[in-house]
XYZ file of C-alpha atoms in Angstrom:
428
model
C -6.758 -6.678 -10.322
C -7.404 -4.844 -7.032
C -8.705 -1.297 -7.282
C -5.836 1.161 -7.344
C -5.408 3.935 -4.826
C -5.501 6.825 -7.269
C -9.237 6.541 -7.746
C -10.202 5.863 -4.192
C -8.059 7.965 -1.889
C -9.960 10.057 0.624
C -7.146 12.025 2.177
C -8.527 15.145 3.852
C -7.132 18.364 2.400
C -8.589 20.477 5.224
C -6.924 18.971 8.271
C -6.724 22.361 9.991
C -10.448 23.003 9.518
C -12.445 22.082 12.633
C -15.395 21.153 10.449
C -13.407 18.448 8.679
C -14.408 15.011 9.896
C -13.385 11.578 8.670
C -16.047 10.250 6.323
C -17.771 7.056 7.406
C -18.346 4.564 4.624
C -19.942 1.203 4.047
C -18.264 -2.157 4.157
C -17.478 -2.107 0.461
C -16.336 1.479 0.586
C -12.901 2.926 0.429
C -10.295 3.086 3.179
C -9.999 6.282 5.189
C -6.255 5.854 5.182
C -5.802 3.524 8.125
C -8.422 0.825 8.381
C -6.513 -2.271 9.386
C -4.608 -3.606 12.366
C -1.260 -5.258 11.936
C -0.257 -7.649 14.674
C 3.423 -8.365 15.144
C 6.245 -8.128 17.633
C 8.146 -4.907 18.187
C 11.802 -4.904 17.202
C 14.274 -6.228 19.776
C 11.753 -6.410 22.635
C 10.055 -9.788 22.785
C 11.353 -11.775 19.870
C 9.777 -12.649 16.523
C 6.101 -13.393 15.993
C 3.423 -13.798 13.359
C 1.309 -11.123 11.675
C -2.462 -10.848 11.652
C -4.454 -8.239 9.732
C -8.049 -7.077 9.509
C -10.178 -4.406 7.844
C -10.352 -3.445 4.178
C -8.115 -5.135 1.600
C -9.064 -3.490 -1.699
C -5.432 -2.793 -2.595
C -3.785 -5.729 -0.850
C -2.864 -3.911 2.364
C -3.763 -6.963 4.455
C -1.286 -9.196 2.621
C -3.953 -11.856 2.040
C -3.879 -11.932 -1.755
C -6.201 -10.385 -4.375
C -9.362 -12.349 -3.583
C -9.931 -11.171 0.005
C -11.710 -7.801 0.077
C -12.061 -7.430 3.833
C -11.629 -9.132 7.167
C -13.826 -8.346 10.169
C -11.639 -10.521 12.387
C -7.840 -10.855 12.421
C -6.454 -13.144 9.722
C -3.016 -14.727 9.694
C -0.734 -13.453 6.921
C 0.864 -16.513 5.300
C 4.613 -17.086 5.472
C 5.281 -14.305 7.974
C 6.441 -15.978 11.185
C 9.658 -14.119 11.948
C 8.402 -10.544 12.376
C 9.646 -8.178 15.085
C 7.896 -4.993 13.932
C 5.035 -4.038 11.613
C 3.637 -0.645 10.622
C 0.446 0.276 8.804
C 0.675 3.025 6.229
C -2.225 4.709 4.496
C -2.930 1.730 2.239
C 0.199 -0.377 2.607
C 2.124 -2.341 5.236
C 5.796 -2.608 6.110
C 7.238 -5.398 8.272
C 10.665 -6.024 9.774
C 11.965 -9.559 10.257
C 14.202 -10.792 13.033
C 16.962 -11.101 10.423
C 16.756 -7.405 9.531
C 14.861 -7.851 6.265
C 12.075 -5.464 5.232
C 8.846 -6.840 3.746
C 5.998 -4.800 2.235
C 2.556 -5.288 0.694
C -0.375 -3.102 -0.368
C -0.825 -0.144 -2.693
C 2.268 0.782 -4.698
C 0.912 3.641 -6.836
C 3.448 6.093 -5.389
C 6.258 3.687 -4.611
C 5.343 3.007 -0.969
C 6.349 -0.674 -1.259
C 9.918 0.078 -2.348
C 9.955 -2.828 -4.800
C 8.697 -3.775 -8.238
C 5.098 -4.973 -8.468
C 5.090 -5.508 -12.240
C 3.872 -9.081 -11.779
C 0.091 -9.134 -11.506
C -1.202 -9.189 -7.916
C 2.325 -9.182 -6.450
C 1.477 -6.099 -4.411
C -1.184 -8.051 -2.494
C 1.350 -10.517 -1.072
C 4.434 -9.943 1.101
C 7.601 -9.123 -0.844
C 11.148 -8.155 0.190
C 12.716 -4.718 -0.193
C 16.365 -4.703 -1.239
C 18.668 -2.945 1.245
C 22.447 -3.169 1.588
C 22.460 -3.790 5.367
C 20.208 -5.082 8.126
C 17.309 -2.879 9.214
C 16.515 -2.327 12.902
C 13.354 -0.212 12.660
C 10.677 0.644 10.076
C 7.974 3.304 9.771
C 5.134 4.081 7.372
C 3.100 7.130 6.425
C 0.317 7.706 3.979
C 2.340 7.030 0.824
C 5.896 6.629 2.115
C 7.939 4.078 4.049
C 11.287 4.246 5.814
C 13.851 1.877 7.298
C 16.616 2.558 9.815
C 19.673 0.388 9.235
C 21.951 -0.946 11.959
C 24.744 1.404 10.869
C 22.586 4.488 11.514
C 21.601 5.271 7.933
C 17.987 5.888 6.964
C 16.477 4.847 3.641
C 13.011 5.914 2.507
C 10.823 5.402 -0.541
C 7.453 6.499 -1.893
C 6.199 10.081 -1.699
C 4.922 12.805 0.604
C 1.731 14.762 -0.115
C 0.442 18.226 0.703
C -2.736 20.151 -0.121
C -1.574 20.496 -3.740
C -1.058 16.755 -4.222
C 2.052 14.606 -4.499
C 5.283 16.331 -3.444
C 7.642 13.483 -4.226
C 10.005 12.028 -1.637
C 13.000 14.109 -2.691
C 13.441 16.999 -5.098
C 13.866 14.344 -7.802
C 10.261 13.198 -7.290
C 8.682 9.890 -6.265
C 11.188 7.223 -5.259
C 10.169 3.687 -6.237
C 13.121 2.086 -4.446
C 15.006 2.837 -1.195
C 16.744 6.207 -1.245
C 19.336 7.376 1.304
C 18.104 10.293 3.377
C 20.652 13.073 3.744
C 21.386 13.126 7.481
C 25.094 13.397 8.285
C 24.811 12.024 11.846
C 23.932 8.448 12.674
C 20.247 7.953 13.459
C 18.866 5.885 16.348
C 15.080 6.280 15.879
C 12.634 7.091 13.090
C 8.919 7.875 13.066
C 6.413 8.723 10.336
C 3.346 10.929 10.389
C 0.884 10.965 7.533
C 3.257 12.954 5.318
C 6.347 13.719 7.369
C 9.360 11.775 8.580
C 11.312 12.214 11.832
C 14.888 11.078 12.399
C 16.436 11.230 15.878
C 20.231 11.046 15.881
C 22.425 9.249 18.374
C 23.410 12.698 19.667
C 19.774 13.344 20.550
C 19.060 15.839 17.771
C 15.988 15.826 15.537
C 15.807 16.059 11.733
C 12.556 16.316 9.771
C 11.368 16.323 6.167
C 8.110 16.107 4.229
C 4.955 18.204 4.312
C 5.102 21.181 6.671
C 1.741 22.855 6.089
C 0.434 21.929 9.544
C 3.713 22.804 11.289
C 4.695 19.162 11.714
C 8.304 19.763 10.604
C 8.923 22.203 13.463
C 11.588 24.208 11.646
C 9.879 26.532 9.138
C 7.693 29.609 9.365
C 4.098 29.444 8.157
C 5.106 31.144 4.918
C 8.178 28.939 4.456
C 6.284 25.711 5.094
C 4.434 25.938 1.787
C 5.852 24.648 -1.499
C 4.994 28.006 -3.114
C 7.585 29.758 -0.928
C 10.793 31.091 -2.435
C 12.783 27.916 -1.757
C 9.935 25.667 -2.839
C 10.092 21.945 -2.210
C 13.811 21.930 -1.509
C 13.564 23.126 2.108
C 10.696 20.714 2.771
C 12.110 17.535 1.288
C 15.738 17.961 2.347
C 16.094 16.680 5.953
C 17.092 19.544 8.245
C 17.724 20.068 11.950
C 14.908 21.252 14.216
C 16.118 24.039 16.493
C 14.653 24.545 19.955
C 14.448 28.072 21.339
C 16.190 27.164 24.575
C 19.452 28.675 25.864
C 21.000 25.355 26.810
C 21.397 22.585 24.262
C 18.679 19.966 24.653
C 19.105 16.267 24.025
C 16.128 14.070 23.159
C 15.637 10.339 23.581
C 12.229 9.599 22.033
C 10.041 10.767 19.169
C 6.402 10.117 18.260
C 3.942 11.411 15.708
C 0.298 12.075 15.126
C -1.084 12.349 11.625
C -0.145 16.055 11.423
C 1.941 16.688 14.528
C 5.112 15.719 16.369
C 5.968 14.862 19.992
C 9.580 14.875 21.254
C 10.736 13.770 24.726
C 13.663 15.558 26.328
C 16.146 13.086 27.785
C 17.150 14.604 31.136
C 13.773 15.587 32.639
C 11.312 13.868 30.315
C 9.663 17.089 29.185
C 7.477 16.826 26.087
C 7.915 19.343 23.278
C 5.270 19.500 20.559
C 4.572 21.136 17.224
C 2.035 20.803 14.432
C -1.752 20.795 14.206
C -3.584 21.728 17.423
C -7.114 22.569 16.227
C -8.639 20.341 18.915
C -5.878 20.969 21.465
C -4.481 17.529 20.713
C -1.013 18.883 21.536
C -2.036 19.962 25.024
C -1.502 23.643 24.195
C -4.059 26.344 24.970
C -4.501 27.962 21.572
C -6.163 26.126 18.675
C -3.603 27.201 16.140
C -0.890 25.568 14.086
C 2.417 25.505 15.959
C 5.208 25.804 13.413
C 7.994 25.671 16.003
C 8.520 23.525 19.116
C 6.617 24.470 22.258
C 6.828 22.910 25.703
C 3.481 21.285 26.453
C 2.522 21.985 30.071
C -0.270 19.411 29.750
C 2.441 16.729 29.902
C 4.350 18.280 32.798
C 3.176 16.133 35.719
C 3.816 12.570 34.536
C 6.610 10.310 33.397
C 5.449 9.534 29.880
C 6.434 6.281 28.221
C 4.640 6.897 24.947
C 2.529 9.500 23.154
C 0.770 8.874 19.845
C -1.794 10.694 17.753
C -4.512 10.159 15.190
C -5.907 12.845 12.946
C -7.407 14.993 15.704
C -6.842 13.079 18.943
C -3.944 11.947 21.136
C -3.269 9.020 23.477
C -0.601 8.982 26.170
C 0.767 6.216 28.402
C 2.471 6.986 31.708
C 4.977 4.955 33.705
C 2.197 3.551 35.911
C 0.463 1.981 32.923
C -2.398 4.492 32.863
C -3.806 5.492 29.448
C -4.950 9.074 28.803
C -6.700 10.701 25.845
C -7.351 14.235 24.633
C -8.518 16.103 21.543
C -11.602 15.449 19.452
C -14.426 13.266 20.778
C -16.146 12.137 17.538
C -16.864 8.412 17.038
C -15.707 7.638 20.566
C -12.012 7.842 19.749
C -11.254 9.303 23.202
C -12.784 6.266 24.914
C -14.463 8.492 27.520
C -18.085 7.565 26.833
C -20.731 8.697 24.389
C -21.545 11.931 26.230
C -18.002 13.201 26.698
C -16.751 16.523 25.332
C -13.549 17.396 23.520
C -10.618 17.328 25.951
C -7.785 19.838 26.139
C -5.680 17.902 28.664
C -4.685 14.231 29.023
C -7.663 12.550 30.691
C -7.537 9.038 32.200
C -9.816 6.551 30.434
C -12.169 5.175 33.111
C -12.793 1.817 31.428
C -9.062 1.038 31.600
C -8.497 2.101 35.200
C -7.259 -0.768 37.320
C -5.573 -2.297 34.259
C -1.875 -1.691 33.765
C -1.277 -1.019 30.074
C 2.030 -1.554 28.307
C 1.340 -0.019 24.907
C -1.022 2.258 22.960
C -1.637 3.201 19.332
C -3.859 5.443 17.209
C -5.372 5.262 13.775
C -7.003 8.282 12.170
C -10.151 7.925 14.286
C -9.475 4.784 16.318
C -7.494 3.950 19.441
C -5.874 0.834 20.891
C -4.327 -0.296 24.172
C -2.707 -3.493 25.435
C -2.537 -4.493 29.099
C 0.269 -6.327 30.849
C -2.003 -9.375 30.933
C -2.155 -9.398 27.138
C -5.668 -7.997 26.755
C -6.243 -5.850 23.662
C -8.759 -3.003 23.763
C -10.041 -0.962 20.822
C -12.395 2.004 20.539
C -13.451 4.698 18.072
C -14.794 4.509 14.526
C -15.960 1.005 13.709
C -16.571 1.447 9.989
C -14.582 -1.007 7.836
C -14.118 -3.396 10.753
C -10.877 -1.880 11.989
C -11.729 -2.442 15.674
C -11.719 -6.231 15.345
C -15.055 -6.642 17.102
C -16.708 -8.232 14.077
C -19.158 -5.310 13.950
C -19.161 -1.856 12.368
C -20.594 0.074 15.282
C -18.528 2.842 16.827
C -17.123 2.073 20.271
C -17.309 4.960 22.746
C -15.445 3.031 25.419
C -12.648 0.458 25.107
C -13.956 -2.908 23.864
C -11.919 -6.032 24.460
C -10.718 -7.979 21.449
C -10.259 -11.738 21.579
C -6.843 -13.295 21.990
C -3.711 -12.224 23.811
C -1.175 -9.568 22.828
C 1.866 -7.788 24.172
C 2.498 -4.670 22.100
C 0.613 -2.310 19.817
C 3.121 -0.774 17.472
C 2.952 2.977 17.061
C 2.407 4.622 13.758
C -1.020 3.791 12.475
C -2.282 0.726 14.256
C -0.433 -2.405 14.971
C -0.540 -4.990 17.676
C 1.567 -7.865 18.873
C 0.105 -11.303 19.413
C 1.552 -14.358 21.116
C 1.938 -17.332 18.826
C 0.333 -19.646 21.383
C -2.970 -17.760 21.292
C -3.487 -17.280 17.558
C -6.478 -19.599 17.584
C -8.286 -17.288 20.001
C -7.883 -14.319 17.676
C -8.839 -16.321 14.619
C -11.988 -17.807 16.107
């Protein structure tokens, strides 16, 4: 049997502490939380594709069965050839098929797969999650998963965590199977951080639930964001509306997450509002504090931003010209700005990608990815566990080109899209 997550999890409990750094481990070590790349096509954009995975597989998160412990190069997941979206959770994977079915594999200790894994080794292979309608989007966090259905309902399963341990998914505890999230309005987008879930309604309003200790929920005071507050877990786990301290009513059209923070794009002018952990100025705000309520980030004021995504302590951003920017913590090369760079408090163009028009970006805890319009895939950051796909474990301080051709890197934790006609290049 694969090693279970309970004895090997290395989730940092001091995410707000500037001395906290991801621990580098050997090839046979334990996952840091996100140590694999999932390659698939994004929902409703370029049609279905196949899935490739790489990195550590101690709990089946690569979908390659119980006998494969790691992959330094992308490996094709069997029987998955109709995938439009894939997301990497802490130690599990969730995929969406072109037919609206949800498929999961990996660690199921806290219900993150949303299905029974009573049969030995069944968690290491793709299996379907039972839902009563077609799904149109999926997301994954550390120990939770979520699916947006075509009728605007959101179902989630698994559990959130905070500094005290498992919080449960709802006030009833861990949910082993899909559970309807209590949002009265129809939802059009979802996104997951490490331990929080965002739901953007069709009216452009934002609901959040999960852990709020780093301000990532955007709707509670510092005292109220802890489970030891008077209302306890109820106000954390019950989805509630995020209110913006603006006189006029704002409408939003896009949401993104970092591990412990949230980015929201205003629809009319494209302004970016942020909240959550900012100890390395990864939110583009001046003060290295936790922002418990939304703030307008002036660092994002001069561009038309297509996407923003975050790791544990760093952020990537993609503008409408296809330029990739990074900011936040420099360790392990995750900013892609060279070995001698400093921490950055503003979005900074990545020199190695200049002259290349990029169409998508993604972050892991301490890794970064970009895809160009020509299908080139670039990776940089922490190389331990083979998550960069270079075949080596060295850190990459500047973007390194992966083999093969891709179109999209799915947000969340690290996923990429690959064209079916070039699989052999990736698998070489």
